Tab-separated table of C-alpha atoms in Angstrom:
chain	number	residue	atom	x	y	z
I	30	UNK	CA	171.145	145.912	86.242
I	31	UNK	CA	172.899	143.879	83.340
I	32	UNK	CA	172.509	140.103	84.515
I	33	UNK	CA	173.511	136.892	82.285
I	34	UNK	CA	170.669	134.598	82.046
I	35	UNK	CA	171.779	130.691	80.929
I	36	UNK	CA	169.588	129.763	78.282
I	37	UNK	CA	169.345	126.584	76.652
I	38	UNK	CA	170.364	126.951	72.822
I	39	UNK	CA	168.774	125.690	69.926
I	40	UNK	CA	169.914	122.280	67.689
I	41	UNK	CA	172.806	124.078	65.152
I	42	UNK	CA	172.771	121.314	62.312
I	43	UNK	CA	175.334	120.348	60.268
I	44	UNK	CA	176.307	121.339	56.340
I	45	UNK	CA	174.869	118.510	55.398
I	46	UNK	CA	171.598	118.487	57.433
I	47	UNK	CA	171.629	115.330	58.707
I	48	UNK	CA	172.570	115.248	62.162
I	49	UNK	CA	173.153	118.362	64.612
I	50	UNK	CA	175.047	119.448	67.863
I	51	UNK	CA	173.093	120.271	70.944
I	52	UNK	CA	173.687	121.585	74.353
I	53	UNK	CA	172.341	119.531	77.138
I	54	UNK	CA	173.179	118.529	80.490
I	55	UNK	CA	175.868	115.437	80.358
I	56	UNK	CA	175.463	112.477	82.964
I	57	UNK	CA	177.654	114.526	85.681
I	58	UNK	CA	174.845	117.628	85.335
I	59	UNK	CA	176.848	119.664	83.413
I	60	UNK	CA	175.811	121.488	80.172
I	61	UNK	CA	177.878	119.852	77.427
I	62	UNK	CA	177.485	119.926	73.539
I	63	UNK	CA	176.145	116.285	72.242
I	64	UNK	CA	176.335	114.934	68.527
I	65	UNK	CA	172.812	113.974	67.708
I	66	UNK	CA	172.579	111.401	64.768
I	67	UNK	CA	169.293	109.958	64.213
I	68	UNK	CA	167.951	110.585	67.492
I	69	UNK	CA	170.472	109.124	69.618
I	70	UNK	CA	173.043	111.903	71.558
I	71	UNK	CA	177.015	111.727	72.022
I	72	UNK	CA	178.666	113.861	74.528
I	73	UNK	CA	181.969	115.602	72.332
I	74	UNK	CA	182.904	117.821	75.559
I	75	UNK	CA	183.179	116.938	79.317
I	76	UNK	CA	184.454	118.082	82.792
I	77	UNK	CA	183.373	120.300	85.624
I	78	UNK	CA	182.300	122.903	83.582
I	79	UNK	CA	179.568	124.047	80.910
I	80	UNK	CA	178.986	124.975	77.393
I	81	UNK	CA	177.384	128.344	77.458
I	82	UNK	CA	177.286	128.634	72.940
I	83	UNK	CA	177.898	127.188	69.658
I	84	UNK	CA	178.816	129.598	67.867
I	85	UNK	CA	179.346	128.119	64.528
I	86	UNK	CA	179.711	124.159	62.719
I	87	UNK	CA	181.575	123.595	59.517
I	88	UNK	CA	181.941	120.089	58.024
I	89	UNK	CA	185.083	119.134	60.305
I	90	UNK	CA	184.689	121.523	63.587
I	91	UNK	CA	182.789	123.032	65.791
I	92	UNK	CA	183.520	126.449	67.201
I	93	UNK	CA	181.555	127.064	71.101
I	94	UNK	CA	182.036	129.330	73.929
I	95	UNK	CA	182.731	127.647	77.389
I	96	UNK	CA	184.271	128.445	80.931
I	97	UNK	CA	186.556	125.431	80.997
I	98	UNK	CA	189.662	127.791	81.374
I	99	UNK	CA	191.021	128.014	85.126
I	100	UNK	CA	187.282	126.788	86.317
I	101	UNK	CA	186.201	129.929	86.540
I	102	UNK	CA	182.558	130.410	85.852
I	103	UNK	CA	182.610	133.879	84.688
I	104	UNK	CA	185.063	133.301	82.425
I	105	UNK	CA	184.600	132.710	78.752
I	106	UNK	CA	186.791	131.444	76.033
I	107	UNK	CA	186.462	130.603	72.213
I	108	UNK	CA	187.207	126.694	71.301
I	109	UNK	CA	187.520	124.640	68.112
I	110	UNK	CA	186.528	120.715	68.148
I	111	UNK	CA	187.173	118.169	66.083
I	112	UNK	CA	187.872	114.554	65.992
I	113	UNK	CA	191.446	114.885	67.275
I	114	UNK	CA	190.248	117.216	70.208
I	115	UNK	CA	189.500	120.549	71.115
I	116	UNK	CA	191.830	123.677	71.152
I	117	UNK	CA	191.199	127.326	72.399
I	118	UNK	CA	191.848	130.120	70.489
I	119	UNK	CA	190.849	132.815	72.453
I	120	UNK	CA	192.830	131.866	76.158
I	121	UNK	CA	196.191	133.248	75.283
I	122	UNK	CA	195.394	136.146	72.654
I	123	UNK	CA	195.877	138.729	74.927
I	124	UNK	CA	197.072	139.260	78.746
I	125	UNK	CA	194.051	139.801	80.984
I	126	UNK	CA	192.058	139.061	78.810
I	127	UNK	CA	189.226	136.309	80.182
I	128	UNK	CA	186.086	136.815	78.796
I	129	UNK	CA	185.964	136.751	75.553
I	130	UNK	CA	183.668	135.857	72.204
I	131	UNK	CA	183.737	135.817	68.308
I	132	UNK	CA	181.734	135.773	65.426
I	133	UNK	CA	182.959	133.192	62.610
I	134	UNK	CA	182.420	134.194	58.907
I	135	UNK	CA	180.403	131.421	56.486
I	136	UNK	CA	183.015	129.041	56.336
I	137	UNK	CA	184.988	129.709	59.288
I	138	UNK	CA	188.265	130.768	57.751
I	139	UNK	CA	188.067	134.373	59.816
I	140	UNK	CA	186.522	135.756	63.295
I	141	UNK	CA	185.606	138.391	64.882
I	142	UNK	CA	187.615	138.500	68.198
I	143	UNK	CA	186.014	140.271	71.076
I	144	UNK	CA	187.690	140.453	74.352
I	145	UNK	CA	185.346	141.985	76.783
I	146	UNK	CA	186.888	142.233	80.148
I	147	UNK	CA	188.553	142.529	82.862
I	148	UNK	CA	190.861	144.582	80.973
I	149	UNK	CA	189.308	147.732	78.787
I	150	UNK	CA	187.590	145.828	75.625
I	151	UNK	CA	189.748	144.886	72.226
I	152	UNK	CA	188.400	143.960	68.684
I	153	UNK	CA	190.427	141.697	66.435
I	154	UNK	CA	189.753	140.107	63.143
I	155	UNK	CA	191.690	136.331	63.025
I	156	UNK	CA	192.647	134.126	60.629
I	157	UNK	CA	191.401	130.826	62.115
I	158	UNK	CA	193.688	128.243	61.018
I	159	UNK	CA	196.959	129.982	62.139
I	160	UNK	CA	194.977	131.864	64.989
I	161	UNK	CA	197.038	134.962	63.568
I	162	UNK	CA	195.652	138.252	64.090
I	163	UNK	CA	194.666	140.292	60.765
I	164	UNK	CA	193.200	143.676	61.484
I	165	UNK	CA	193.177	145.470	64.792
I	166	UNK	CA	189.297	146.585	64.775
I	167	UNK	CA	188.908	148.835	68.173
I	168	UNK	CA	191.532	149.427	70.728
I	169	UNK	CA	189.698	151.852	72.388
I	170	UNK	CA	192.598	153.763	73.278
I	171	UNK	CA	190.636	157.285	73.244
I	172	UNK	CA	188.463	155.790	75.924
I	173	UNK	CA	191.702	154.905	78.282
I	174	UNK	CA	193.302	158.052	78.088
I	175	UNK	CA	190.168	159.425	79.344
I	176	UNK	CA	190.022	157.040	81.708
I	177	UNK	CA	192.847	156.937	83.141
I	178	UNK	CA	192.689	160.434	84.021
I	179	UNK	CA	190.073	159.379	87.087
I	180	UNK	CA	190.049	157.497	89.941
I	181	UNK	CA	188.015	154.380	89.742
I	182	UNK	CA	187.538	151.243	91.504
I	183	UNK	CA	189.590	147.876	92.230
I	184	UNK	CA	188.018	144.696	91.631
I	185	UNK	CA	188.236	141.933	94.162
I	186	UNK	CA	186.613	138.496	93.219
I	187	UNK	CA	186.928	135.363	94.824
I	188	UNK	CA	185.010	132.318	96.771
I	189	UNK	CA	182.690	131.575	99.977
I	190	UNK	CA	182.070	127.801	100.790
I	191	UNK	CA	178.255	127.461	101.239
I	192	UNK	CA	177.029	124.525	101.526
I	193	UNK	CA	179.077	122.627	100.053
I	194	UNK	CA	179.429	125.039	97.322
I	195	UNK	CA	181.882	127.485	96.280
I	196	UNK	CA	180.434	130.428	95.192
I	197	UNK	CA	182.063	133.404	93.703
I	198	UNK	CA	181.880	136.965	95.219
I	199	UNK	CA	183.005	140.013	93.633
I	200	UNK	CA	183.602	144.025	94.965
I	201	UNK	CA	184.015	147.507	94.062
I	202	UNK	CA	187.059	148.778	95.853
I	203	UNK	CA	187.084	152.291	96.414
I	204	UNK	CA	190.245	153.484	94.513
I	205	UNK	CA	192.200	154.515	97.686
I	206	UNK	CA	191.110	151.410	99.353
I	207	UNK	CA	191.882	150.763	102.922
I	208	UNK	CA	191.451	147.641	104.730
I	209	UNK	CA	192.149	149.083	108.098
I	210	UNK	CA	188.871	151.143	107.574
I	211	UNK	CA	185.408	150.901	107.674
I	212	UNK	CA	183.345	151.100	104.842
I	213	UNK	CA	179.448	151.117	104.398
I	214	UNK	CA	178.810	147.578	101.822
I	215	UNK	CA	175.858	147.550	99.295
I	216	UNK	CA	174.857	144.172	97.968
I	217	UNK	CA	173.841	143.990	94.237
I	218	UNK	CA	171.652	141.486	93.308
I	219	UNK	CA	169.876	139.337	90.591
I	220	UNK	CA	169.988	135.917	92.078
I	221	UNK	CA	167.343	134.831	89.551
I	222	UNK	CA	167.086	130.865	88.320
I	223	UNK	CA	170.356	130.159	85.911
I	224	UNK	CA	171.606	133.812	86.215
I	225	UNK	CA	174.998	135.105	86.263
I	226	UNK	CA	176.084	138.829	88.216
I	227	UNK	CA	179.964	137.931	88.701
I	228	UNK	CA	182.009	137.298	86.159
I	229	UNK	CA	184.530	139.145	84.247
I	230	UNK	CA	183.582	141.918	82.030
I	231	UNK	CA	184.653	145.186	82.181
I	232	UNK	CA	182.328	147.425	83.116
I	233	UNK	CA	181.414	151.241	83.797
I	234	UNK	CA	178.168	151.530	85.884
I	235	UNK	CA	176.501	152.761	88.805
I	236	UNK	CA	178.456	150.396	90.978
I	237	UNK	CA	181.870	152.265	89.689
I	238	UNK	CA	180.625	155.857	90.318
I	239	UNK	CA	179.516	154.591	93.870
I	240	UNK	CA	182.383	152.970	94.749
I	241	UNK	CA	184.845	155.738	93.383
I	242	UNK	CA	182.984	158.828	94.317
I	243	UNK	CA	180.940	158.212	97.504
I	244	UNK	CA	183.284	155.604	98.346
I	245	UNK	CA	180.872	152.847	99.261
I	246	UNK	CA	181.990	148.788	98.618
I	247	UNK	CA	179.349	147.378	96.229
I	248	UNK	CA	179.712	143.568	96.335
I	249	UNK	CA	177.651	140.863	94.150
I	250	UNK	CA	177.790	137.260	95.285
I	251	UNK	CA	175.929	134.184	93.032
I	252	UNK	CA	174.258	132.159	95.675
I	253	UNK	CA	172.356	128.743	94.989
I	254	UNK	CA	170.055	128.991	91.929
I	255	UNK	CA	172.744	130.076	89.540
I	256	UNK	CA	173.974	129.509	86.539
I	257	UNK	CA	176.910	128.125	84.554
I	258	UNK	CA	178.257	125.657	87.737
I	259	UNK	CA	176.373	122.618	86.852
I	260	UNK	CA	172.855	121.279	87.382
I	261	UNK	CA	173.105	120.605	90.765
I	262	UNK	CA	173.634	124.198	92.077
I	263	UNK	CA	171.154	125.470	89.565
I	264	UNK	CA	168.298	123.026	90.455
I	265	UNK	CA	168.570	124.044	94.234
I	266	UNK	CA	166.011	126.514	93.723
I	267	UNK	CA	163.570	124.118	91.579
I	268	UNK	CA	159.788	124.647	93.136
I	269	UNK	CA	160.905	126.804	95.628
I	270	UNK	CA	161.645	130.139	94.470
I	271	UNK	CA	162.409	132.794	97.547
I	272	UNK	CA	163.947	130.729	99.733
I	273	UNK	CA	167.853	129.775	99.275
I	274	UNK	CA	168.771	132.290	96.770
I	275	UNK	CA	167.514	134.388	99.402
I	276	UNK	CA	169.338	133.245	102.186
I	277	UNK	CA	172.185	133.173	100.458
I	278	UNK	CA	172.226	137.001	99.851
I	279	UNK	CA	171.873	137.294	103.894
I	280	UNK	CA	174.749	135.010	104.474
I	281	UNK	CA	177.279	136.471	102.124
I	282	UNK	CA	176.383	139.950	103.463
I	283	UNK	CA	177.667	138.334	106.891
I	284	UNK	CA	180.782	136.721	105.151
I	285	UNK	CA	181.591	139.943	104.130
I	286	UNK	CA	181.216	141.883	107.330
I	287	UNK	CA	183.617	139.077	109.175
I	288	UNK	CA	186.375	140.407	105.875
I	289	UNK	CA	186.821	142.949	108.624
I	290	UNK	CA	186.492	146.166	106.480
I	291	UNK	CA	182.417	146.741	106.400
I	292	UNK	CA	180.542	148.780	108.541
I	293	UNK	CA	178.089	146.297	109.964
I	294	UNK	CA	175.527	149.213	110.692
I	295	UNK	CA	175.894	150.686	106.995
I	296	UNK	CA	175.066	147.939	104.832
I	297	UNK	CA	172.142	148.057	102.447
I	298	UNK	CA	171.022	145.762	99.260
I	299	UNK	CA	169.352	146.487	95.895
I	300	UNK	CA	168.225	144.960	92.898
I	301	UNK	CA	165.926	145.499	89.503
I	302	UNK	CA	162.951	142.852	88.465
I	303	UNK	CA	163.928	139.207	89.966
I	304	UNK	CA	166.774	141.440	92.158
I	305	UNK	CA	164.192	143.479	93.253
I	306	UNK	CA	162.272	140.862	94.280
I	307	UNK	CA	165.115	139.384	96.301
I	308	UNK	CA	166.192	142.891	97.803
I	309	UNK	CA	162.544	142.857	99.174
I	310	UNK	CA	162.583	139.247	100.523
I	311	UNK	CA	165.524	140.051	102.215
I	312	UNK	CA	164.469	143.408	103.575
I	313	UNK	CA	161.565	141.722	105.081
I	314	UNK	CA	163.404	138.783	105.893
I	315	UNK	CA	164.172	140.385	110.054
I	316	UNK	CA	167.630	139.095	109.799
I	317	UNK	CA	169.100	142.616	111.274
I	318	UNK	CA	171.914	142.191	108.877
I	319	UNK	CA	170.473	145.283	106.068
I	320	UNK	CA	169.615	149.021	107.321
I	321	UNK	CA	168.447	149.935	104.048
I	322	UNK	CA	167.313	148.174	100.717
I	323	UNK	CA	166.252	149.499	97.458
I	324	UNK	CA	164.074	147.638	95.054
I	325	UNK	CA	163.368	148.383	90.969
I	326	UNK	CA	160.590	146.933	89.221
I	327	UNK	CA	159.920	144.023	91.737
I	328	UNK	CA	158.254	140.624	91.615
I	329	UNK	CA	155.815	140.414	95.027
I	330	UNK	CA	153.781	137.430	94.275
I	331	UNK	CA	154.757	134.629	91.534
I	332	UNK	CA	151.123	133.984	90.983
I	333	UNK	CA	151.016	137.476	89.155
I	334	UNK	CA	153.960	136.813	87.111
I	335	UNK	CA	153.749	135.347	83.372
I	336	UNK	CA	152.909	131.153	83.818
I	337	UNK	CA	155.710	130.930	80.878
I	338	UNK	CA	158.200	131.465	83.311
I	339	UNK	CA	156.729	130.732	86.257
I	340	UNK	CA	155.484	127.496	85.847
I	341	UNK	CA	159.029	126.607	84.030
I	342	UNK	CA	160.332	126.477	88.184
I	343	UNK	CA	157.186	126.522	90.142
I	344	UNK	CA	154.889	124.562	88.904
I	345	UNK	CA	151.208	125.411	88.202
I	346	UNK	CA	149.562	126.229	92.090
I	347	UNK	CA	147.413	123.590	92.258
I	348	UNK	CA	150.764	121.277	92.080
I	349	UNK	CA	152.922	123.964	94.645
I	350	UNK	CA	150.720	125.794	96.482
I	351	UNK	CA	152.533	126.228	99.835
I	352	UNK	CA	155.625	127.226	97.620
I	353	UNK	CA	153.665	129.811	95.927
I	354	UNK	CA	152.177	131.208	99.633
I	355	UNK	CA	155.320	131.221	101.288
I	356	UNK	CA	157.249	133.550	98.432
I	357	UNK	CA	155.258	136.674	98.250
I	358	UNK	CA	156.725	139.993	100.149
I	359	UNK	CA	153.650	141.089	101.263
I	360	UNK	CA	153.679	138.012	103.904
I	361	UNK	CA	157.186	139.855	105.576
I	362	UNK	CA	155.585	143.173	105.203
I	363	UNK	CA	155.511	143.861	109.578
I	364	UNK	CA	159.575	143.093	109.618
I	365	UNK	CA	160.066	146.168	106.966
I	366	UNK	CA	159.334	148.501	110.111
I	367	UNK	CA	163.457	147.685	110.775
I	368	UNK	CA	164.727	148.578	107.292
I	369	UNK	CA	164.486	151.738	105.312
I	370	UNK	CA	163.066	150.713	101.911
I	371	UNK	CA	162.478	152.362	98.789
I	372	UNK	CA	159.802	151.453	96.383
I	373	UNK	CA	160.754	151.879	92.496
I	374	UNK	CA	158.281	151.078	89.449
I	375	UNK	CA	156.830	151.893	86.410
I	376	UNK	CA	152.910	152.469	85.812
I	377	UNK	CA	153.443	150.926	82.415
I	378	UNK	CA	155.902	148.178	83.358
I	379	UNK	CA	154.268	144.977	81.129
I	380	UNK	CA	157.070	142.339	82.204
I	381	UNK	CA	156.449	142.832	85.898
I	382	UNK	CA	153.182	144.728	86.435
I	383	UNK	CA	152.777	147.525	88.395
I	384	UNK	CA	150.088	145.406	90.610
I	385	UNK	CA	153.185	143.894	92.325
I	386	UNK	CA	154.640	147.040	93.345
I	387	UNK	CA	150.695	148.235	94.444
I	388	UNK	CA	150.334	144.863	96.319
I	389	UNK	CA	153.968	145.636	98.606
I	390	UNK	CA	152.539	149.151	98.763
I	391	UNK	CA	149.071	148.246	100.325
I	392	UNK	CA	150.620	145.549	102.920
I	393	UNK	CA	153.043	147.703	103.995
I	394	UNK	CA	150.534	150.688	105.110
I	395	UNK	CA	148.396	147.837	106.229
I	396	UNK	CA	151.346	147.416	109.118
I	397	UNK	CA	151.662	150.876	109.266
I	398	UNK	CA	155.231	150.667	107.730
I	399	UNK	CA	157.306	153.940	106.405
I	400	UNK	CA	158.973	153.287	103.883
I	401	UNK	CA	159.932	155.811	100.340
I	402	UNK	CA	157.921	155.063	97.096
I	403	UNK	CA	158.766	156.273	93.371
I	404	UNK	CA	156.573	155.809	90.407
I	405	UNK	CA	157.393	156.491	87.168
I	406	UNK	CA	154.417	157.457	84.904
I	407	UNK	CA	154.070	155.092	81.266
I	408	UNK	CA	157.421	153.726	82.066
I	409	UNK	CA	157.663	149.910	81.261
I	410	UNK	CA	160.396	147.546	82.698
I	411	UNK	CA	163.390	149.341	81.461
I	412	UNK	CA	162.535	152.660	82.481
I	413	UNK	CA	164.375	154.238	79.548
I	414	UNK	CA	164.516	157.651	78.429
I	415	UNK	CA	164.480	161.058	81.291
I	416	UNK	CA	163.638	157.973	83.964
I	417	UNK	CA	166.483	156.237	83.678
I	418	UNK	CA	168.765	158.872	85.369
I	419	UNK	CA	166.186	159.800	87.317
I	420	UNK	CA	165.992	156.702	89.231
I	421	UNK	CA	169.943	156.162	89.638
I	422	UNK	CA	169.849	159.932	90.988
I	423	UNK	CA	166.962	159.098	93.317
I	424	UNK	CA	168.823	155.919	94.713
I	425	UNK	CA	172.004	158.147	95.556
I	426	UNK	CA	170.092	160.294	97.182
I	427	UNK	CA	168.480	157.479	99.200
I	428	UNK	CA	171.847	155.879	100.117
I	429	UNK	CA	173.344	158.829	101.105
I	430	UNK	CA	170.468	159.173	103.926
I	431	UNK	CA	170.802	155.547	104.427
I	432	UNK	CA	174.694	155.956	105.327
I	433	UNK	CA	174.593	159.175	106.330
């Protein structure tokens, strides 16, 4: 459930404390890093892309994380700015090697070089001035040996135009991948405001032993609402959550299908908090497109949701009421009858409360709706500890039928 949630970053001030660098949105709505000095800000960066962190300012630079390189959002690369430009140190380190970070010691002479994907993660420590590596930290090289000793998945990203937008896809190939097959497609979704699920870390998860051992395609697509592409796609969600990041879900499930190698009558979604919430919206959405849907830890109703982060892209209700009717699951619960749905939370969940799980619950046996419920007793959000395997086991299980 690992999602990347844009943040905006605190002033970093200078050595001598009297002005500071900031990362704000730039007159094209892009997140850019802007030289305050005595109030008044001065873009240093530009272009089609966004600042995601400073990481650290010395008297003549300043060191930042961005996904300038190739435009690709879920990219990331180290730079150094100063007056006569900016350089990257980090985009030709090491082949296949595209998202990357570093820690800088006090001054900035050394870093920490992490390369975290696609390829199996690296650990460096740099000289910065020469960009020369010093130490080899982790190569990890136990790890692929092991590795390489099993089957696991390909990784196909790329682009769907949407609305004017292109918006990046990727998929868990099953290892002997064939595109003159058919294979059942589960969508994996956050979709939350300013959130990231494709980019380009490697990972090991759930979606890797589904795609390698029960040989399912697990796809994740960014739809509008995200983060990292500029203001404008971000803000398309603004005051009216459960509606285009939504739909967006629905319609890359359909772009997908038209690839030619998904089994339109085995395809299924899932997702944990804000995900959850979506898988539910678009379970109950009646598109036809999903036979089965899975949803951890849901949102059901933004009204019970904290106002801290509610309010930040709804509004209070008095000022977006129809916004806040029109978003709840329980409102879709009579087109659930068409899905299979499962039901995941914990009784002690105190991010999303377990009332919005209880809320789906009621409306759904309201309409006399079947549908599979877990609960998981004192759990909170993260259902940690004997639960956490629990519920991956459960949702195999659950899939399985789903496909079967």
């Amino acid at each position: 459930m690992t999602v990347i949630v844009q943040q905006q970053t605190e002033p970093v001030f200078t050595p001598d404390g009297n002005s500071y660098y900031l990362i704000i949105s730039d007159n094209t709505k892009y997140k850019h890093i802007h030289h305050v000095v005595q109030g008044v800000a001065t873009s240093i960066t530009s272009g089609q892309w966004e600042v995601i962190e400073i990481l650290k300012v010395t008297q003549d630079s300043v060191y930042y994380i961005s996904n300038e390189k190739d435009n690709k959002p879920g990219g990331r690369n180290v730079y150094q700015w100063t007056n006569q430009g900016s350089r990257c140190l980090t985009c030709s380190l090491l082949s296949d090697c595209e998202y990357n970070s570093a820690y800088f010691s006090h001054n900035a002479s050394y870093y920490g070089f992490s390369c975290s994907g696609p390829r199996i993660p690296q650990y460096y420590l740099m000289e910065t001035r020469s960009n020369k590596q010093i130490k080899h930290l982790e190569d990890n090289k136990v790890f692929e040996g092991e590795i390489s000793q099993i089957q696991i998945p390909t990784m196909l990203r790329g682009t769907i135009k949407l609305h004017s937008y292109n918006l990046w896809y990727q998929m868990h190939l099953p290892p002997d991948f064939d595109e003159s097959k058919k294979y059942p497609l589960l969508i994996d979704v956050y979709a939350g405001p300013c959130s990231q699920k494709v980019d380009l870390r490697y990972r090991v998860n759930w979606s890797t032993y589904l795609a390698s051992t029960q040989k399912i395609i697990v796809a994740s697509f960014d739809g509008r609402g995200s983060g990292y592409q500029g203001d404008q796609l971000m803000h398309e969600i603004y005051r009216r959550l459960g509606t285009y990041e939504v739909e967006d879900q629905i319609t890359a499930a359909k772009e997908f299908i038209k690839m030619g190698f998904i089994d339109r009558d085995r395809v299924a979604i899932w997702g944990w908090s804000y995900g959850g919430y979506v898988s539910s919206m678009v379970l109950g959405s009646g598109s036809g497109v999903f036979k089965c849907g899975m949803a951890v830890a849901p949102v059901s109703k933004w009204e019970y949701y904290d106002t801290i982060y509610t309010e930040r892209y709804m509004l209070q209700p008095s000022e977006n009421q129809g916004a806040y009717d029109n978003s709840t699951v329980m409102a879709r619960a009579k087109n659930f009858k068409s899905v299979q749905y499962l039901l995941v939370h914990g009784t002690a969940d105190d991010n999303v409360h377990f009332q919005q799980a209880a809320e789906i619950s009621e409306a759904l046996v309201n309409e006399q709706v079947d549908f599979d419920a877990m609960w998981y007793t004192d759990k909170d959000h993260g259902l940690g500890g004997s639960a956490n395997m629990h519920v991956y086991t459960h949702m195999s299980k659950f899939l399985h039928t789903c496909f079967a």
